[in-house]
Amino acid sequence: MTDEQDFNIIFGPCAIENLRQLEHFFKTFPDLELFRGGLYKMRTSKADFQGLRGDGVDLLMNAKKRYGFKFVSEVVDFESLAVLEGVIDVIQVGARNMYNYELLRAVGKLEKPVLLKRAFSATLKEFINAAEYISLPPEKITLCERGIRSFEPSYRNVVDINAVIFLKQRTQYKVFVDPSHGSGAREMVSPLSRAALAAGADGLLIEVHPDPQSALSDGPQALALSDMHQLINDLEKLCPVFGRKLKWSQKSKE
Ligand code: PEP
Ligand code: MN
């Protein structure tokens, strides 16, 4: 997904909600290279918004044609894999499915890049074993540390910075950090992003919403568009300190 020197940011809403949300988002970030957004949402409560599911595919197809981004989205089972196959460029497998080995095998067969999230309580050995089920060359697989469960109730999860260092030292995979799910709190996203860069991560996965207060999922951890701009500006200055180049827009290649 990135060159060795690049520090890549993938961002977008937790869930894709409607056309207005996408238009608002791309008005601010028209040249985004990789756009994340959930169409299938595995929510802890059945009463919560489950995503647009297959009904959102046309919306995304049209947006891709218009803005030229690559789409990163989660598949939750074989059915969603079949529905999304034609529209996704990077296949996300979520924390709740890290142990779903049959799904991992099926995902690998498509030979698209895969973003695999660590399960809440998975050991790193289990995480690496799960990645092996995908059976793709390491450059096509990104491991995403998205926070693990701890005894501390003050935040949603704890970003395991050790894991970033360990995985970079012991595996060939790209390693990303998701500070949004890793903390559950928007005010922690920016400091954790800087920590990820300092620890040697290859990039970040961040949740952003044009109107976080009205988000149908994960509003408290979503950055507003202006916060995301600020974070990009901050990281643009900080990356060279670590010998890295920030990459997030189609123009950052130039
Ligand atoms: C997500 O990134 O949208 C998501 C659901 O994350 P996780 O699988 O890490 O909970
Ligand atoms: Mn989310």
mmCIF file of C-alpha atoms and ligand atoms in Angstrom:
data_model
loop_
_atom_site.group_PDB
_atom_site.id
_atom_site.type_symbol
_atom_site.label_atom_id
_atom_site.label_comp_id
_atom_site.label_asym_id
_atom_site.label_seq_id
_atom_site.Cartn_x
_atom_site.Cartn_y
_atom_site.Cartn_z
ATOM 1 C CA MET A 1 0.000 0.000 0.000
ATOM 2 C CA THR A 2 2.943 2.356 0.595
ATOM 3 C CA ASP A 3 6.617 2.819 -0.200
ATOM 4 C CA GLU A 4 8.979 2.254 2.713
ATOM 5 C CA GLN A 5 9.406 5.958 3.345
ATOM 6 C CA ASP A 6 5.746 6.875 3.126
ATOM 7 C CA PHE A 7 3.521 7.455 6.099
ATOM 8 C CA ASN A 8 0.086 6.818 4.731
ATOM 9 C CA ILE A 9 -3.202 8.059 6.151
ATOM 10 C CA ILE A 10 -6.468 6.364 5.275
ATOM 11 C CA PHE A 11 -9.528 8.178 6.542
ATOM 12 C CA GLY A 12 -13.265 8.523 6.163
ATOM 13 C CA PRO A 13 -16.428 7.948 8.142
ATOM 14 C CA CYS A 14 -17.069 4.912 10.316
ATOM 15 C CA ALA A 15 -20.187 4.220 8.276
ATOM 16 C CA ILE A 16 -21.278 5.548 4.918
ATOM 17 C CA GLU A 17 -24.665 7.119 5.569
ATOM 18 C CA ASN A 18 -25.914 9.018 2.500
ATOM 19 C CA LEU A 19 -24.977 11.094 -0.553
ATOM 20 C CA ARG A 20 -24.994 14.355 1.392
ATOM 21 C CA GLN A 21 -22.361 13.008 3.800
ATOM 22 C CA LEU A 22 -20.098 11.968 0.891
ATOM 23 C CA GLU A 23 -20.530 15.287 -0.944
ATOM 24 C CA HIS A 24 -19.698 17.228 2.168
ATOM 25 C CA PHE A 25 -16.633 15.057 2.786
ATOM 26 C CA PHE A 26 -15.232 15.272 -0.770
ATOM 27 C CA LYS A 27 -15.830 18.993 -0.940
ATOM 28 C CA THR A 28 -13.121 19.259 1.732
ATOM 29 C CA PHE A 29 -10.921 16.388 0.495
ATOM 30 C CA PRO A 30 -11.498 16.121 -3.284
ATOM 31 C CA ASP A 31 -8.151 14.442 -4.015
ATOM 32 C CA LEU A 32 -8.165 11.787 -1.355
ATOM 33 C CA GLU A 33 -6.194 8.741 -2.445
ATOM 34 C CA LEU A 34 -7.712 6.114 -0.136
ATOM 35 C CA PHE A 35 -11.162 6.553 1.353
ATOM 36 C CA ARG A 36 -12.421 4.356 4.160
ATOM 37 C CA GLY A 37 -16.094 3.856 4.957
ATOM 38 C CA GLY A 38 -18.186 1.010 6.257
ATOM 39 C CA LEU A 39 -21.122 -0.319 4.281
ATOM 40 C CA TYR A 40 -21.483 -3.415 6.452
ATOM 41 C CA LYS A 41 -21.192 -2.565 10.138
ATOM 42 C CA MET A 42 -20.793 -5.290 12.749
ATOM 43 C CA ARG A 43 -22.298 -3.397 15.662
ATOM 44 C CA THR A 44 -22.200 -4.710 19.198
ATOM 45 C CA SER A 45 -25.928 -4.018 19.535
ATOM 46 C CA LYS A 46 -28.429 -5.213 16.945
ATOM 47 C CA ALA A 47 -30.447 -2.036 17.609
ATOM 48 C CA ASP A 48 -27.616 0.145 16.215
ATOM 49 C CA PHE A 49 -27.188 1.261 12.575
ATOM 50 C CA GLN A 50 -25.950 -1.746 10.607
ATOM 51 C CA GLY A 51 -24.776 0.174 7.525
ATOM 52 C CA LEU A 52 -26.301 0.728 4.097
ATOM 53 C CA ARG A 53 -25.077 -2.744 3.134
ATOM 54 C CA GLY A 54 -25.625 -3.610 -0.553
ATOM 55 C CA ASP A 55 -27.867 -0.553 -0.973
ATOM 56 C CA GLY A 56 -24.784 1.683 -0.754
ATOM 57 C CA VAL A 57 -22.828 0.128 -3.628
ATOM 58 C CA ASP A 58 -24.183 2.419 -6.385
ATOM 59 C CA LEU A 59 -23.529 5.471 -4.232
ATOM 60 C CA LEU A 60 -19.902 4.405 -3.884
ATOM 61 C CA MET A 61 -19.477 3.454 -7.537
ATOM 62 C CA ASN A 62 -20.647 6.930 -8.556
ATOM 63 C CA ALA A 63 -18.455 8.663 -5.979
ATOM 64 C CA LYS A 64 -15.407 6.681 -7.147
ATOM 65 C CA LYS A 65 -16.006 7.726 -10.751
ATOM 66 C CA ARG A 66 -16.360 11.332 -9.701
ATOM 67 C CA TYR A 67 -13.434 11.644 -7.280
ATOM 68 C CA GLY A 68 -11.050 8.866 -8.343
ATOM 69 C CA PHE A 69 -10.243 7.494 -4.870
ATOM 70 C CA LYS A 70 -9.513 3.896 -3.922
ATOM 71 C CA PHE A 71 -12.126 2.460 -1.597
ATOM 72 C CA VAL A 72 -11.277 0.656 1.641
ATOM 73 C CA SER A 73 -14.215 -1.139 3.240
ATOM 74 C CA GLU A 74 -14.945 -4.033 5.531
ATOM 75 C CA VAL A 75 -16.331 -7.377 4.444
ATOM 76 C CA VAL A 76 -18.077 -9.289 7.188
ATOM 77 C CA ASP A 77 -18.932 -12.590 5.490
ATOM 78 C CA PHE A 78 -19.014 -14.333 2.105
ATOM 79 C CA GLU A 79 -22.151 -12.494 1.030
ATOM 80 C CA SER A 80 -20.716 -9.023 1.664
ATOM 81 C CA LEU A 81 -17.490 -10.093 -0.061
ATOM 82 C CA ALA A 82 -19.472 -10.966 -3.184
ATOM 83 C CA VAL A 83 -21.516 -7.743 -3.016
ATOM 84 C CA LEU A 84 -18.495 -5.467 -2.518
ATOM 85 C CA GLU A 85 -15.998 -7.265 -4.755
ATOM 86 C CA GLY A 86 -16.520 -4.890 -7.685
ATOM 87 C CA VAL A 87 -16.287 -1.670 -5.678
ATOM 88 C CA ILE A 88 -13.561 -2.227 -3.052
ATOM 89 C CA ASP A 89 -9.858 -1.771 -3.753
ATOM 90 C CA VAL A 90 -8.569 -2.660 -0.290
ATOM 91 C CA ILE A 91 -10.463 -5.316 1.669
ATOM 92 C CA GLN A 92 -10.776 -4.660 5.382
ATOM 93 C CA VAL A 93 -11.343 -7.593 7.741
ATOM 94 C CA GLY A 94 -12.490 -6.293 11.101
ATOM 95 C CA ALA A 95 -11.479 -7.156 14.648
ATOM 96 C CA ARG A 96 -14.579 -9.328 15.078
ATOM 97 C CA ASN A 97 -13.578 -11.468 12.107
ATOM 98 C CA MET A 98 -9.841 -11.828 12.666
ATOM 99 C CA TYR A 99 -10.398 -15.446 13.677
ATOM 100 C CA ASN A 100 -12.690 -16.204 10.726
ATOM 101 C CA TYR A 101 -10.166 -18.305 8.829
ATOM 102 C CA GLU A 102 -12.528 -19.318 6.034
ATOM 103 C CA LEU A 103 -13.287 -15.656 5.347
ATOM 104 C CA LEU A 104 -9.556 -14.854 5.373
ATOM 105 C CA ARG A 105 -8.911 -17.601 2.817
ATOM 106 C CA ALA A 106 -11.703 -16.280 0.580
ATOM 107 C CA VAL A 107 -10.490 -12.686 0.873
ATOM 108 C CA GLY A 108 -6.955 -13.700 -0.129
ATOM 109 C CA LYS A 109 -8.185 -15.412 -3.276
ATOM 110 C CA LEU A 110 -9.252 -12.032 -4.714
ATOM 111 C CA GLU A 111 -5.585 -10.921 -4.622
ATOM 112 C CA LYS A 112 -6.473 -7.354 -3.645
ATOM 113 C CA PRO A 113 -4.594 -5.617 -0.799
ATOM 114 C CA VAL A 114 -5.989 -6.572 2.610
ATOM 115 C CA LEU A 115 -6.183 -4.554 5.825
ATOM 116 C CA LEU A 116 -6.499 -6.977 8.737
ATOM 117 C CA LYS A 117 -7.488 -5.606 12.129
ATOM 118 C CA ARG A 118 -6.337 -7.186 15.357
ATOM 119 C CA ALA A 119 -9.071 -8.809 17.468
ATOM 120 C CA PHE A 120 -9.719 -7.141 20.844
ATOM 121 C CA SER A 121 -7.774 -9.724 22.814
ATOM 122 C CA ALA A 122 -5.639 -11.459 20.188
ATOM 123 C CA THR A 123 -2.038 -12.264 20.943
ATOM 124 C CA LEU A 124 0.437 -11.161 18.286
ATOM 125 C CA LYS A 125 1.035 -14.801 17.396
ATOM 126 C CA GLU A 126 -2.686 -15.225 16.722
ATOM 127 C CA PHE A 127 -2.665 -11.984 14.705
ATOM 128 C CA ILE A 128 0.259 -13.149 12.562
ATOM 129 C CA ASN A 129 -1.298 -16.605 12.143
ATOM 130 C CA ALA A 130 -4.515 -14.972 10.923
ATOM 131 C CA ALA A 131 -2.540 -12.956 8.346
ATOM 132 C CA GLU A 132 -0.979 -16.192 7.082
ATOM 133 C CA TYR A 133 -4.443 -17.570 6.261
ATOM 134 C CA ILE A 134 -4.790 -14.771 3.691
ATOM 135 C CA SER A 135 -1.897 -16.381 1.784
ATOM 136 C CA LEU A 136 -0.783 -13.263 -0.056
ATOM 137 C CA PRO A 137 2.698 -11.739 -0.347
ATOM 138 C CA PRO A 138 3.442 -9.572 2.721
ATOM 139 C CA GLU A 139 3.407 -6.342 0.711
ATOM 140 C CA LYS A 140 -0.284 -6.926 0.016
ATOM 141 C CA ILE A 141 -1.185 -7.279 3.699
ATOM 142 C CA THR A 142 -1.448 -4.507 6.266
ATOM 143 C CA LEU A 143 -1.839 -5.383 9.928
ATOM 144 C CA CYS A 144 -3.841 -2.789 11.831
ATOM 145 C CA GLU A 145 -3.389 -2.348 15.578
ATOM 146 C CA ARG A 146 -6.760 -0.937 16.656
ATOM 147 C CA GLY A 147 -6.459 -1.091 20.407
ATOM 148 C CA ILE A 148 -6.869 -4.017 22.750
ATOM 149 C CA ARG A 149 -9.070 -4.539 25.789
ATOM 150 C CA SER A 150 -7.530 -3.693 29.146
ATOM 151 C CA PHE A 151 -8.723 -3.274 32.729
ATOM 152 C CA GLU A 152 -8.829 0.521 32.257
ATOM 153 C CA PRO A 153 -12.357 1.855 31.697
ATOM 154 C CA SER A 154 -11.398 5.502 31.011
ATOM 155 C CA TYR A 155 -11.146 4.892 27.275
ATOM 156 C CA ARG A 156 -12.561 2.367 24.812
ATOM 157 C CA ASN A 157 -9.330 0.421 24.160
ATOM 158 C CA VAL A 158 -5.568 0.761 24.624
ATOM 159 C CA VAL A 159 -3.339 1.211 21.578
ATOM 160 C CA ASP A 160 -0.606 -1.370 21.917
ATOM 161 C CA ILE A 161 2.432 0.582 20.760
ATOM 162 C CA ASN A 162 4.625 -2.404 21.683
ATOM 163 C CA ALA A 163 2.746 -4.362 19.030
ATOM 164 C CA VAL A 164 3.668 -1.834 16.349
ATOM 165 C CA ILE A 165 7.348 -2.091 17.232
ATOM 166 C CA PHE A 166 7.244 -5.893 17.559
ATOM 167 C CA LEU A 167 5.391 -6.456 14.285
ATOM 168 C CA LYS A 168 7.703 -4.101 12.387
ATOM 169 C CA GLN A 169 10.754 -5.861 13.802
ATOM 170 C CA ARG A 170 9.543 -9.444 13.318
ATOM 171 C CA THR A 171 7.329 -9.450 10.211
ATOM 172 C CA GLN A 172 7.397 -8.141 6.652
ATOM 173 C CA TYR A 173 3.847 -6.778 6.844
ATOM 174 C CA LYS A 174 2.884 -3.122 6.772
ATOM 175 C CA VAL A 175 1.656 -2.028 10.195
ATOM 176 C CA PHE A 176 -1.017 0.620 10.670
ATOM 177 C CA VAL A 177 -2.548 2.120 13.794
ATOM 178 C CA ASP A 178 -6.219 3.008 14.202
ATOM 179 C CA PRO A 179 -6.246 5.644 16.956
ATOM 180 C CA SER A 180 -10.018 6.144 16.591
ATOM 181 C CA HIS A 181 -11.094 2.682 17.751
ATOM 182 C CA GLY A 182 -7.910 2.534 19.810
ATOM 183 C CA SER A 183 -9.170 5.265 22.123
ATOM 184 C CA GLY A 184 -12.848 5.881 21.347
ATOM 185 C CA ALA A 185 -12.169 9.577 21.980
ATOM 186 C CA ARG A 186 -11.536 12.238 19.303
ATOM 187 C CA GLU A 187 -9.301 14.284 21.592
ATOM 188 C CA MET A 188 -6.867 11.349 21.819
ATOM 189 C CA VAL A 189 -6.631 10.712 18.063
ATOM 190 C CA SER A 190 -4.019 13.328 17.256
ATOM 191 C CA PRO A 191 -1.560 12.483 20.091
ATOM 192 C CA LEU A 192 -1.912 8.764 19.354
ATOM 193 C CA SER A 193 -1.245 9.431 15.664
ATOM 194 C CA ARG A 194 2.020 11.117 16.570
ATOM 195 C CA ALA A 195 2.896 8.178 18.837
ATOM 196 C CA ALA A 196 2.243 5.754 15.963
ATOM 197 C CA LEU A 197 4.548 7.718 13.671
ATOM 198 C CA ALA A 198 7.264 7.813 16.325
ATOM 199 C CA ALA A 199 6.921 4.047 16.913
ATOM 200 C CA GLY A 200 7.576 3.329 13.236
ATOM 201 C CA ALA A 201 4.077 2.524 11.968
ATOM 202 C CA ASP A 202 3.510 2.613 8.211
ATOM 203 C CA GLY A 203 0.312 4.579 8.502
ATOM 204 C CA LEU A 204 -2.965 5.418 10.179
ATOM 205 C CA LEU A 205 -6.627 4.533 9.798
ATOM 206 C CA ILE A 206 -8.781 7.370 11.114
ATOM 207 C CA GLU A 207 -12.515 8.000 11.421
ATOM 208 C CA VAL A 208 -13.711 11.401 10.227
ATOM 209 C CA HIS A 209 -17.266 12.715 9.895
ATOM 210 C CA PRO A 210 -18.579 15.989 8.408
ATOM 211 C CA ASP A 211 -20.860 16.316 11.449
ATOM 212 C CA PRO A 212 -19.638 14.046 14.258
ATOM 213 C CA GLN A 213 -22.578 14.958 16.523
ATOM 214 C CA SER A 214 -25.026 13.439 14.059
ATOM 215 C CA ALA A 215 -22.926 10.383 13.077
ATOM 216 C CA LEU A 216 -24.925 7.162 13.011
ATOM 217 C CA SER A 217 -21.960 5.246 14.454
ATOM 218 C CA ASP A 218 -18.855 6.048 16.498
ATOM 219 C CA GLY A 219 -19.507 9.845 16.634
ATOM 220 C CA PRO A 220 -17.502 10.399 19.868
ATOM 221 C CA GLN A 221 -14.287 9.190 18.217
ATOM 222 C CA ALA A 222 -14.806 10.887 14.836
ATOM 223 C CA LEU A 223 -12.681 13.883 13.899
ATOM 224 C CA ALA A 224 -14.461 16.824 12.275
ATOM 225 C CA LEU A 225 -13.188 17.739 8.791
ATOM 226 C CA SER A 226 -11.309 20.742 10.176
ATOM 227 C CA ASP A 227 -9.630 18.548 12.845
ATOM 228 C CA MET A 228 -8.489 16.183 10.111
ATOM 229 C CA HIS A 229 -7.019 19.087 8.146
ATOM 230 C CA GLN A 230 -5.154 20.197 11.236
ATOM 231 C CA LEU A 231 -3.819 16.676 11.845
ATOM 232 C CA ILE A 232 -2.601 16.444 8.229
ATOM 233 C CA ASN A 233 -0.815 19.787 8.593
ATOM 234 C CA ASP A 234 0.792 18.685 11.863
ATOM 235 C CA LEU A 235 1.924 15.335 10.464
ATOM 236 C CA GLU A 236 3.245 16.949 7.289
ATOM 237 C CA LYS A 237 5.677 18.883 9.490
ATOM 238 C CA LEU A 238 6.462 15.969 11.794
ATOM 239 C CA CYS A 239 7.023 13.210 9.218
ATOM 240 C CA PRO A 240 10.395 14.510 7.941
ATOM 241 C CA VAL A 241 11.728 14.436 11.525
ATOM 242 C CA PHE A 242 11.336 10.652 11.310
ATOM 243 C CA GLY A 243 12.581 10.390 7.715
ATOM 244 C CA ARG A 244 9.070 9.881 6.385
ATOM 245 C CA LYS A 245 6.825 11.531 3.829
ATOM 246 C CA LEU A 246 3.126 11.984 4.485
ATOM 247 C CA LYS A 247 0.932 10.436 1.826
ATOM 248 C CA TRP A 248 -2.815 10.871 1.849
ATOM 249 C CA SER A 249 -3.926 12.590 -1.346
ATOM 250 C CA GLN A 250 -3.634 11.670 -5.002
ATOM 251 C CA LYS A 251 -1.444 14.750 -5.298
ATOM 252 C CA SER A 252 1.061 13.679 -2.617
ATOM 253 C CA LYS A 253 2.602 11.368 -5.267
ATOM 254 C CA GLU A 254 3.746 14.336 -7.359
HETATM 255 C C1 PEP B 1 -13.935 -0.139 11.538
HETATM 256 O O1 PEP B 1 -12.772 0.173 11.259
HETATM 257 O O2 PEP B 1 -14.897 0.348 10.959
HETATM 258 C C2 PEP B 1 -14.193 -1.139 12.588
HETATM 259 C C3 PEP B 1 -15.387 -1.649 12.780
HETATM 260 O O3 PEP B 1 -13.115 -1.445 13.325
HETATM 261 P P1 PEP B 1 -12.807 -2.733 14.227
HETATM 262 O O4 PEP B 1 -13.072 -3.939 13.381
HETATM 263 O O5 PEP B 1 -11.380 -2.527 14.582
HETATM 264 O O6 PEP B 1 -13.740 -2.648 15.425
HETATM 265 MN MN MN B 2 -16.094 2.738 13.742
#
